[in-house]
Coordinates of C-alpha atoms and ligand atoms in Angstrom, one line a residue:
M1 CA -7.1 9.7 19.6
P2 CA -10.7 8.6 18.3
A3 CA -14.3 10.0 19.0
S4 CA -16.2 8.2 20.9
G5 CA -17.1 5.1 19.8
E6 CA -20.2 5.3 21.2
K7 CA -23.7 6.5 20.0
D8 CA -25.1 9.9 21.0
P9 CA -28.5 10.0 20.1
S10 CA -29.0 13.4 19.6
Q11 CA -26.2 13.4 17.0
T12 CA -27.1 13.8 13.4
V13 CA -24.8 12.7 12.1
P14 CA -22.9 10.2 13.3
S15 CA -19.3 9.9 15.7
R16 CA -16.4 9.7 13.5
R17 CA -15.9 5.3 14.5
Q18 CA -18.9 4.9 13.1
V19 CA -18.4 7.1 9.7
L20 CA -14.4 5.5 8.8
L21 CA -15.5 2.1 10.5
G22 CA -18.8 1.6 9.5
G23 CA -19.7 2.5 6.7
A24 CA -22.6 4.9 7.9
A25 CA -25.3 6.0 5.1
L26 CA -25.8 9.7 5.6
G27 CA -28.3 11.8 4.4
T28 CA -28.5 13.6 0.9
A29 CA -29.7 16.4 2.9
A30 CA -26.3 17.3 4.2
F31 CA -24.3 17.5 1.5
A32 CA -27.1 19.9 0.0
A33 CA -27.1 21.6 2.9
A34 CA -23.5 22.6 2.5
G35 CA -24.2 24.4 -0.9
T36 CA -23.0 21.8 -3.3
L37 CA -24.4 23.4 -6.2
S38 CA -24.4 27.1 -5.3
G39 CA -20.1 26.7 -5.0
L40 CA -20.0 25.8 -8.5
A41 CA -19.1 27.8 -11.2
P42 CA -22.4 27.8 -14.1
A43 CA -20.8 25.1 -16.4
A44 CA -19.9 22.8 -14.1
R45 CA -23.4 23.8 -12.5
A46 CA -24.5 22.4 -15.6
A47 CA -22.5 19.4 -15.4
A48 CA -23.1 18.3 -11.6
A49 CA -27.0 18.7 -12.5
Q50 CA -26.8 16.6 -15.3
G51 CA -24.9 13.8 -13.3
A52 CA -27.2 14.2 -10.5
G53 CA -30.1 13.4 -12.7
V54 CA -28.8 10.7 -13.6
S55 CA -31.4 7.6 -11.7
L56 CA -29.1 4.8 -11.2
R57 CA -30.9 2.0 -9.9
G58 CA -29.1 0.7 -6.0
E59 CA -26.5 2.2 -4.3
V60 CA -23.4 3.0 -6.5
F61 CA -20.9 3.9 -3.5
T62 CA -20.3 -0.2 -2.8
L63 CA -16.3 0.3 -2.8
G64 CA -15.8 2.6 -0.5
V65 CA -13.4 5.8 -0.5
A66 CA -9.9 6.5 -0.5
S67 CA -7.4 8.9 -0.2
G68 CA -3.5 9.3 -1.3
E69 CA -0.3 10.8 -2.3
P70 CA -0.3 13.1 0.2
D71 CA 2.2 17.2 0.2
H72 CA 2.2 19.7 2.3
H73 CA -1.4 21.3 -0.1
S74 CA -3.1 18.8 -1.9
V75 CA -4.3 15.1 -1.7
V76 CA -5.8 12.7 -4.0
L77 CA -9.4 12.0 -3.0
W78 CA -10.7 8.6 -4.5
T79 CA -14.1 6.5 -5.1
R80 CA -15.3 4.0 -7.5
L81 CA -18.8 3.8 -8.7
A82 CA -20.8 0.3 -8.6
T83 CA -24.2 -1.0 -8.2
D84 CA -23.2 -4.6 -9.4
P85 CA -19.4 -4.9 -7.8
L86 CA -19.2 -8.3 -9.3
A87 CA -20.2 -7.8 -13.1
E88 CA -17.9 -9.8 -15.5
D89 CA -17.7 -7.0 -17.2
G90 CA -15.8 -5.1 -15.1
L91 CA -17.9 -2.6 -15.5
G92 CA -20.0 -3.0 -11.8
G93 CA -23.6 -2.5 -13.4
L94 CA -23.2 0.7 -14.4
G95 CA -23.5 0.1 -18.3
R96 CA -22.1 2.7 -20.6
R97 CA -22.8 6.0 -19.3
A98 CA -21.3 9.2 -18.0
V99 CA -21.9 9.9 -14.7
T100 CA -20.6 13.4 -12.3
V101 CA -19.9 13.0 -8.9
Q102 CA -19.2 15.7 -6.6
W103 CA -16.9 15.7 -3.7
E104 CA -16.3 18.2 -1.0
L105 CA -13.7 17.8 2.0
A106 CA -14.2 19.7 5.2
E107 CA -12.4 20.7 8.2
D108 CA -14.4 18.7 10.3
E109 CA -16.5 15.6 9.8
R110 CA -19.8 16.8 10.4
F111 CA -18.8 19.1 6.8
R112 CA -19.6 21.9 8.9
H113 CA -16.9 24.3 7.5
V114 CA -16.4 22.4 3.9
V115 CA -13.4 23.9 2.4
R116 CA -13.4 22.7 -1.4
R117 CA -15.8 20.8 -3.4
G118 CA -15.8 20.5 -7.0
H119 CA -16.7 17.3 -9.3
E120 CA -15.8 14.9 -12.0
T121 CA -17.0 12.7 -14.6
T122 CA -16.2 9.0 -15.3
D123 CA -17.2 6.4 -17.5
A124 CA -16.7 3.4 -18.7
E125 CA -13.4 4.2 -20.1
A126 CA -12.7 5.1 -16.7
G127 CA -13.8 2.0 -15.3
Y128 CA -16.0 4.6 -13.2
A129 CA -13.4 5.2 -11.1
V130 CA -12.8 9.1 -9.8
H131 CA -9.9 10.6 -9.1
A132 CA -10.0 14.5 -7.8
E133 CA -6.7 16.3 -6.9
V134 CA -7.5 18.7 -4.2
A135 CA -4.8 21.5 -4.0
G136 CA -5.0 24.5 -1.9
L137 CA -4.8 22.7 1.2
A138 CA -3.0 23.9 5.2
P139 CA -0.1 21.5 5.8
G140 CA -0.1 19.2 8.4
R141 CA -3.6 19.1 9.6
E142 CA -6.5 16.9 9.2
Y143 CA -10.2 16.8 6.8
F144 CA -13.0 14.7 5.7
Y145 CA -14.0 14.4 2.1
R146 CA -17.0 12.6 1.0
F147 CA -18.9 12.3 -2.4
R148 CA -22.2 12.4 -3.9
C149 CA -24.0 10.8 -6.6
G150 CA -27.5 11.3 -7.8
R151 CA -29.6 10.6 -4.6
F152 CA -26.3 9.0 -3.2
L153 CA -23.5 9.6 -0.9
S154 CA -20.6 7.7 0.0
P155 CA -18.9 7.0 3.4
T156 CA -16.9 9.8 5.1
G157 CA -13.4 9.7 4.9
R158 CA -10.3 11.0 6.6
T159 CA -7.3 12.2 5.2
R160 CA -4.2 14.6 6.1
T161 CA -1.7 16.5 4.5
A162 CA 2.4 16.7 4.6
Q163 CA 3.7 18.9 7.1
A164 CA 5.2 21.8 5.8
P165 CA 8.7 21.5 3.8
G166 CA 11.6 22.4 6.4
T167 CA 9.8 21.6 9.1
L168 CA 10.3 18.9 11.4
G169 CA 6.4 19.4 13.1
A170 CA 5.3 16.7 15.1
A171 CA 5.8 13.0 14.9
M172 CA 3.6 10.9 12.7
T173 CA 2.1 7.3 12.8
M174 CA 2.9 4.8 9.6
A175 CA 1.5 1.8 9.3
F176 CA 2.3 -0.7 6.0
A177 CA 1.1 -3.8 4.8
S178 CA 1.3 -6.0 1.9
C179 CA 0.1 -9.1 0.8
S180 CA -3.9 -9.4 1.3
Q181 CA -5.2 -12.7 -0.6
Y182 CA -9.0 -12.9 -0.6
E183 CA -9.5 -16.6 -0.1
H184 CA -6.7 -17.0 2.3
G185 CA -8.6 -15.3 4.6
Y186 CA -10.7 -12.2 6.5
F187 CA -9.1 -8.9 6.1
T188 CA -9.1 -8.4 10.2
A189 CA -6.0 -7.1 10.2
Y190 CA -6.9 -4.5 7.9
R191 CA -9.4 -3.6 10.4
H192 CA -6.9 -3.1 13.3
L193 CA -5.0 -0.9 11.0
A194 CA -7.8 1.1 10.9
E195 CA -8.8 1.2 14.4
D196 CA -5.1 2.5 14.9
E197 CA -6.2 5.4 13.1
P198 CA -2.3 6.1 11.7
D199 CA -1.7 9.6 9.6
L200 CA -0.4 7.9 6.7
V201 CA -0.5 4.2 5.2
L202 CA 1.9 2.3 2.9
H203 CA 1.2 -0.8 0.9
L204 CA 4.0 -2.6 -0.7
G205 CA 2.3 -4.7 -2.9
D206 CA -0.3 -7.9 -3.5
Y207 CA -2.8 -5.8 -3.2
I208 CA -5.2 -8.3 -4.9
Y209 CA -4.4 -11.6 -6.3
E210 CA -4.7 -12.8 -10.1
Y211 CA -5.2 -16.3 -9.7
K212 CA -8.6 -18.6 -10.6
P213 CA -10.8 -19.5 -7.4
D214 CA -8.8 -22.5 -5.9
T215 CA -5.6 -22.2 -7.4
Y216 CA -3.8 -21.0 -5.4
V217 CA -4.8 -22.6 -1.3
S218 CA -3.6 -21.7 2.1
P219 CA -2.6 -24.4 4.4
D220 CA -5.8 -23.9 6.6
G221 CA -7.6 -24.4 3.7
N222 CA -9.4 -21.2 1.4
V223 CA -12.6 -19.7 3.5
R224 CA -13.5 -17.2 -0.1
D225 CA -13.5 -17.5 -3.8
H226 CA -12.0 -15.3 -6.2
R227 CA -14.8 -14.2 -8.6
G228 CA -13.9 -14.9 -12.4
P229 CA -10.9 -16.3 -14.1
E230 CA -7.5 -15.5 -13.7
T231 CA -7.1 -11.9 -14.0
E232 CA -6.1 -11.0 -18.1
T233 CA -8.4 -9.1 -19.5
L234 CA -8.7 -5.4 -18.3
A235 CA -12.4 -6.7 -17.3
N236 CA -11.3 -9.5 -15.3
Y237 CA -8.7 -7.2 -13.3
R238 CA -11.5 -4.6 -12.7
Q239 CA -13.7 -7.6 -11.0
R240 CA -11.0 -8.6 -8.8
Y241 CA -10.4 -5.1 -7.3
A242 CA -14.2 -4.5 -7.1
Q243 CA -14.3 -8.2 -5.2
Y244 CA -11.9 -6.6 -3.1
R245 CA -12.6 -3.0 -2.3
S246 CA -16.1 -4.5 -1.9
D247 CA -14.9 -5.9 1.6
A248 CA -15.7 -3.4 4.4
D249 CA -12.3 -3.7 6.5
L250 CA -10.7 -3.2 3.7
Q251 CA -12.8 0.1 3.0
A252 CA -12.0 1.3 6.2
A253 CA -8.7 1.4 6.4
H254 CA -8.6 3.0 3.4
A255 CA -11.3 5.7 4.8
V256 CA -9.0 6.4 8.1
A257 CA -6.1 7.8 6.5
P258 CA -4.6 8.6 2.5
W259 CA -2.3 5.5 1.2
L260 CA 1.0 5.7 -0.7
V261 CA 1.0 2.5 -2.6
V262 CA 3.3 0.7 -4.9
P263 CA 2.4 -2.9 -6.3
D264 CA 4.6 -6.2 -6.7
D265 CA 3.8 -9.3 -8.6
H266 CA 0.2 -10.6 -7.9
E267 CA -1.0 -7.5 -9.2
V268 CA 0.0 -8.8 -12.5
D269 CA 0.8 -12.0 -12.4
N270 CA 3.6 -14.2 -10.1
N271 CA 7.3 -13.1 -9.7
W272 CA 7.0 -11.3 -13.7
A273 CA 9.9 -9.6 -14.3
G274 CA 10.8 -6.6 -16.6
D275 CA 8.3 -7.9 -19.9
I276 CA 8.7 -11.8 -18.5
H277 CA 6.4 -13.5 -17.3
E278 CA 5.9 -16.2 -14.6
K279 CA 6.0 -19.3 -16.7
P280 CA 8.5 -18.4 -19.7
H281 CA 8.6 -21.7 -21.0
I282 CA 5.0 -21.4 -21.8
P283 CA 4.4 -19.1 -25.0
Q284 CA 2.4 -16.0 -23.6
P285 CA 2.9 -13.3 -27.0
D286 CA 0.2 -10.5 -25.2
F287 CA 2.1 -10.6 -22.2
L288 CA 2.9 -6.9 -22.3
R289 CA -1.1 -6.5 -23.6
R290 CA -1.6 -8.1 -20.0
R291 CA 0.7 -5.9 -17.7
A292 CA -1.7 -2.8 -19.1
N293 CA -4.5 -3.7 -18.7
A294 CA -3.4 -5.0 -14.8
F295 CA -1.9 -0.9 -14.7
R296 CA -4.9 0.7 -15.9
A297 CA -6.9 -1.2 -13.6
Y298 CA -4.3 -0.9 -10.4
Y299 CA -3.9 3.2 -11.3
E300 CA -8.6 3.3 -11.4
N301 CA -8.3 1.3 -8.0
M302 CA -5.8 3.7 -6.0
P303 CA -5.5 7.1 -5.0
L304 CA -2.7 7.6 -7.6
R305 CA -2.4 11.1 -9.0
R306 CA -3.1 12.1 -12.7
R307 CA 0.4 11.7 -13.4
N308 CA 0.8 8.2 -12.7
R309 CA -1.6 6.8 -15.2
P310 CA -0.1 4.4 -17.2
Q311 CA 0.6 5.0 -20.6
G312 CA 0.2 1.7 -22.1
S313 CA 2.1 -1.3 -20.7
H314 CA 4.4 1.4 -18.6
I315 CA 3.3 2.7 -15.7
Q316 CA 5.6 5.7 -14.0
L317 CA 4.7 4.8 -9.9
Y318 CA 8.7 5.3 -8.5
R319 CA 8.5 8.9 -6.5
T320 CA 9.3 10.7 -3.7
V321 CA 6.8 11.8 -0.6
S322 CA 8.2 14.4 1.9
W323 CA 6.9 14.8 5.7
G324 CA 8.3 18.2 5.6
S325 CA 11.5 17.5 6.7
L326 CA 10.7 14.7 9.5
V327 CA 10.3 11.6 6.5
N328 CA 10.8 11.0 3.2
F329 CA 9.0 8.2 1.7
H330 CA 10.8 6.8 -1.4
M331 CA 8.6 4.4 -3.0
L332 CA 10.1 2.4 -5.3
D333 CA 9.3 0.0 -7.9
T334 CA 11.2 -3.3 -8.1
R335 CA 9.5 -5.7 -11.0
Q336 CA 8.9 -3.0 -14.0
Y337 CA 12.6 -2.5 -14.8
R338 CA 14.1 -5.4 -13.3
D339 CA 16.6 -8.3 -15.0
D340 CA 15.3 -11.6 -15.2
Q341 CA 15.2 -13.1 -12.0
A342 CA 18.7 -15.7 -12.0
C343 CA 19.1 -19.4 -12.5
G344 CA 15.6 -19.2 -13.1
D345 CA 14.4 -17.6 -10.4
G346 CA 13.4 -20.1 -7.0
W347 CA 16.4 -20.3 -4.2
K348 CA 19.3 -21.1 -5.4
I349 CA 22.9 -21.2 -5.1
C350 CA 24.1 -18.6 -8.0
E351 CA 26.8 -17.3 -9.3
D352 CA 25.1 -14.9 -11.8
A353 CA 23.2 -13.3 -8.7
V354 CA 26.7 -11.5 -8.1
D355 CA 26.8 -9.8 -11.2
P356 CA 26.8 -6.1 -10.9
A357 CA 25.4 -5.9 -14.5
R358 CA 22.5 -7.1 -13.1
S359 CA 19.6 -4.8 -11.6
L360 CA 16.8 -4.6 -9.6
T361 CA 15.2 -1.2 -9.7
G362 CA 17.0 -0.8 -13.2
D363 CA 19.8 2.0 -14.0
D364 CA 16.9 5.3 -14.3
Q365 CA 15.3 4.6 -11.0
E366 CA 18.5 4.1 -9.3
Q367 CA 20.0 7.4 -10.7
W368 CA 16.7 9.1 -9.6
L369 CA 17.2 7.4 -6.0
L370 CA 20.7 7.8 -5.5
E371 CA 20.1 11.7 -6.1
Q372 CA 17.6 11.8 -3.9
F373 CA 20.1 10.5 -1.0
R374 CA 22.3 13.0 -1.9
R375 CA 19.4 15.8 -1.7
S376 CA 17.8 14.7 1.4
R377 CA 17.6 16.5 4.2
A378 CA 15.6 14.5 6.3
R379 CA 15.4 13.0 9.8
W380 CA 14.5 9.7 8.4
D381 CA 14.8 8.7 4.9
L382 CA 12.3 5.7 4.6
L383 CA 12.5 3.2 1.4
G384 CA 8.7 1.5 0.7
Q385 CA 9.5 -1.3 -1.5
Q386 CA 8.6 -5.1 -2.5
V387 CA 11.2 -7.5 -1.9
F388 CA 13.6 -8.8 0.8
F389 CA 16.4 -6.6 1.3
A390 CA 18.6 -7.8 4.1
S391 CA 20.9 -11.3 3.0
R392 CA 18.9 -13.8 4.2
V393 CA 20.6 -17.4 3.5
S394 CA 18.6 -20.9 3.9
A395 CA 20.1 -24.3 5.5
S396 CA 22.0 -24.9 2.3
G397 CA 23.2 -22.0 1.0
S398 CA 20.5 -20.7 -0.8
T399 CA 19.4 -17.3 -1.4
S400 CA 16.1 -16.1 -3.2
M401 CA 16.6 -15.0 -6.8
D402 CA 13.7 -12.7 -6.8
A403 CA 14.8 -10.8 -3.5
W404 CA 17.9 -8.2 -3.1
D405 CA 19.9 -11.5 -3.1
G406 CA 19.3 -12.1 -6.6
Y407 CA 20.4 -8.3 -7.7
R408 CA 23.7 -7.8 -5.2
G409 CA 25.3 -5.4 -7.1
S410 CA 22.3 -3.4 -7.1
R411 CA 21.7 -3.7 -3.2
E412 CA 25.9 -3.2 -3.2
R413 CA 24.9 0.2 -4.8
I414 CA 22.1 1.5 -3.1
S415 CA 23.3 0.7 0.4
D416 CA 26.8 2.3 -0.4
G417 CA 24.7 5.5 -1.6
W418 CA 22.9 6.3 1.2
V419 CA 26.2 5.6 3.0
E420 CA 27.9 8.2 0.7
A421 CA 25.1 10.8 0.6
G422 CA 25.3 11.2 4.6
V423 CA 21.1 9.5 4.5
R424 CA 20.9 10.6 8.6
N425 CA 18.5 7.4 9.0
P426 CA 18.1 5.1 6.2
V427 CA 14.9 2.5 6.9
V428 CA 13.8 -0.4 4.4
L429 CA 10.1 -1.5 4.1
T430 CA 10.0 -4.6 2.8
G431 CA 6.4 -6.6 2.4
D432 CA 6.3 -10.0 -0.2
V433 CA 7.4 -12.9 2.4
H434 CA 4.4 -13.0 4.4
T435 CA 6.4 -13.1 7.5
H436 CA 7.3 -10.3 10.0
W437 CA 11.3 -9.8 10.3
A438 CA 13.6 -6.8 11.4
N439 CA 16.8 -6.9 10.0
E440 CA 20.1 -5.1 11.0
L441 CA 21.1 -4.1 7.1
K442 CA 25.2 -4.4 6.7
A443 CA 27.9 -3.6 4.4
D444 CA 29.1 -6.9 3.8
Y445 CA 26.8 -9.2 5.2
A446 CA 30.0 -12.4 5.4
N447 CA 31.6 -10.1 7.7
P448 CA 30.6 -10.2 11.3
D449 CA 32.0 -7.1 11.9
S450 CA 31.2 -5.1 9.0
P451 CA 29.1 -2.4 10.6
V452 CA 25.6 -1.4 10.6
I453 CA 24.3 0.6 7.9
G454 CA 20.8 0.9 8.0
T455 CA 17.6 -1.1 9.3
E456 CA 14.8 -3.0 7.6
L457 CA 11.5 -3.7 8.7
V458 CA 9.1 -6.7 6.7
T459 CA 5.8 -6.9 7.6
S460 CA 4.3 -9.6 7.4
S461 CA 0.8 -10.6 5.2
I462 CA -2.7 -9.4 6.0
T463 CA -3.9 -13.0 5.3
S464 CA -1.8 -14.8 2.7
G465 CA -0.7 -17.9 3.7
G466 CA -3.5 -18.7 6.0
N467 CA -3.4 -18.3 10.1
G468 CA 0.3 -19.3 10.4
A469 CA 1.8 -19.9 14.0
D470 CA 3.4 -18.4 16.7
S471 CA 7.1 -18.9 17.7
D472 CA 10.2 -18.3 19.7
P473 CA 12.2 -16.3 17.1
A474 CA 15.3 -17.0 18.9
E475 CA 14.3 -20.9 17.9
H476 CA 14.2 -19.8 14.1
P477 CA 17.4 -21.4 12.5
D478 CA 17.0 -18.3 9.6
L479 CA 17.7 -15.9 12.9
R480 CA 20.8 -18.4 13.9
R481 CA 22.2 -18.5 10.4
N482 CA 21.8 -15.0 9.8
P483 CA 22.5 -13.2 12.9
H484 CA 21.5 -9.4 10.9
I485 CA 17.8 -11.1 11.4
R486 CA 16.9 -9.7 14.4
F487 CA 13.3 -11.1 14.7
R488 CA 10.9 -13.2 12.9
N489 CA 7.4 -14.1 13.3
N490 CA 4.7 -16.2 10.9
Q491 CA 1.5 -14.9 11.9
R492 CA -0.7 -12.5 9.8
G493 CA -0.7 -8.4 10.4
Y494 CA 1.2 -5.2 9.9
V495 CA 3.4 -3.0 10.8
R496 CA 2.6 0.1 12.8
T497 CA 5.5 2.6 13.3
H498 CA 5.5 5.6 15.4
I499 CA 7.9 7.9 14.0
S500 CA 9.4 11.4 15.5
R501 CA 12.6 13.6 15.4
D502 CA 14.3 11.0 18.0
E503 CA 13.0 7.6 17.6
L504 CA 11.4 4.9 15.1
R505 CA 9.4 2.9 17.2
A506 CA 7.9 -0.1 14.8
D507 CA 5.6 -2.3 16.7
F508 CA 5.1 -5.9 14.7
R509 CA 1.2 -6.3 14.9
V510 CA -0.7 -9.7 14.6
V511 CA -3.6 -11.1 14.7
E512 CA -4.2 -15.1 15.8
Y513 CA -6.6 -16.0 12.9
V514 CA -7.5 -15.3 9.6
T515 CA -9.5 -17.5 8.4
R516 CA -12.8 -16.8 10.9
P517 CA -13.4 -13.1 10.9
G518 CA -13.3 -11.0 14.3
A519 CA -9.9 -11.8 15.3
P520 CA -8.4 -9.9 18.3
V521 CA -5.2 -8.1 17.5
R522 CA -1.8 -7.4 19.5
T523 CA 1.6 -6.6 19.7
R524 CA 4.2 -9.6 19.0
A525 CA 7.2 -7.4 19.4
S526 CA 8.6 -3.6 19.3
F527 CA 11.7 -1.9 18.4
V528 CA 13.4 1.2 18.2
I529 CA 15.3 2.5 16.0
A530 CA 17.6 5.7 17.6
D531 CA 18.3 8.8 15.9
R532 CA 21.9 8.4 13.9
H533 CA 22.1 4.7 15.2
P534 CA 21.0 2.2 12.7
G535 CA 20.0 -1.0 13.8
L536 CA 17.4 -2.5 16.5
S537 CA 16.8 -2.1 20.0
E538 CA 14.0 -4.2 21.5
V539 CA 11.7 -2.5 23.5
T540 CA 8.6 -3.4 25.6
P541 CA 5.7 -4.3 23.3
R542 CA 2.7 -1.5 22.9
Ligands
LIG1 FE1 2.2 -12.3 -1.7

């Protein structure tokens, strides 16, 4: 649980909550006192001294700090420098100089026990992003980190390593989120997510939106404006990420825990598929160049490992991150390798959707995932992915061609795969649809007696779609038509999960509004998935 949020005037450094949620400004003395420079090899010391000597006008850590991709002995630390985050050239006011940034990682939030330190040089080519992969850490423990550049010291972030391989370890808390449209509202839900102090955060896509100002308007009206045109160039994407990353609530969510991220469509272009963009009837011969720009900026702005650095218009993102033998997080990419949406996309009654030759994941990713299922010894196998997995039939009988319903052969091969491999507890995690849902996954959705073979938890958006409204889920026609769907809510929020060896509890967190800052949060519903019992039991909300 958090340290006290109250100020103790005798403390020379802020409490953890102040540090993580308040973006505290520490003096540089503490960093220097920790022996930053003296801990470096001579060559590195010279380089760091050079970086420290660069005089930057204005605060450089305006985009906050982040960490990600934890395994049992290492984690990625991230920051990106900007003195003028909204600069149109996407370079954050830093021009073209190279800058060295020092980092340190400690066992305690006061940095009395620094266990690793180092430095990275960044420049315009790297978008002034810093990715430090820190190894040699102890499994299953909390660490604190910060950066220094010249006379500026970053806010402190908290991170964590995964449990050691083969150990179930303690229960963990994981929160997942998606769809934060900056114009549609304030990122209050990110702030509440941070206050929950999860061990790990999953972001399932639509971290940014590509639109120029006021083209995607919430039913409640837009409350903030995007800066810049629809993102197509590298400078556009870099500027857009910097605008989002300047948000204090988002910064708090990054500073509290390591993240595992996968993009969806809006990090590139609405509903793109493979090398086909949203409006194929409008020639866009440069779509692959746009995709390359989008992926490059995505990599720069996310705490990813170096091996995830894009190669031109391709980025390798599907991967498994294990939390001991408690959880495997299989992070999927359902955009880059998919066949084009059937029947022209949208909601359709479409014969092509059942064509087994069609794929949402591409063959390589599908084979990789099936092999991960066969090799898994984990208590829980979670699929962190983008689009609605369960069948969802509208009143007219149509289904979404952008979701797994539009790629039914793909869905069957993957759910059959986890059944055949004997995966103990498969749970699909989903974003994209801007509403909360809890679904039981079936071998055959058309047959009410078909067994439940897994569970899906769908998070609502952070802001996309505006305030929304509460309603009685049982009244919603989608639930009556689709009896395997157990819960639906149209408010903004995120899902918090508590994962133990015996059960996974999902708390559907909602905020009352997003068009003004400061909305309170509450748990709208909680469900439990018991070990070896796919499906949902509703429990008292926590
Ligand atoms: Fe979205």
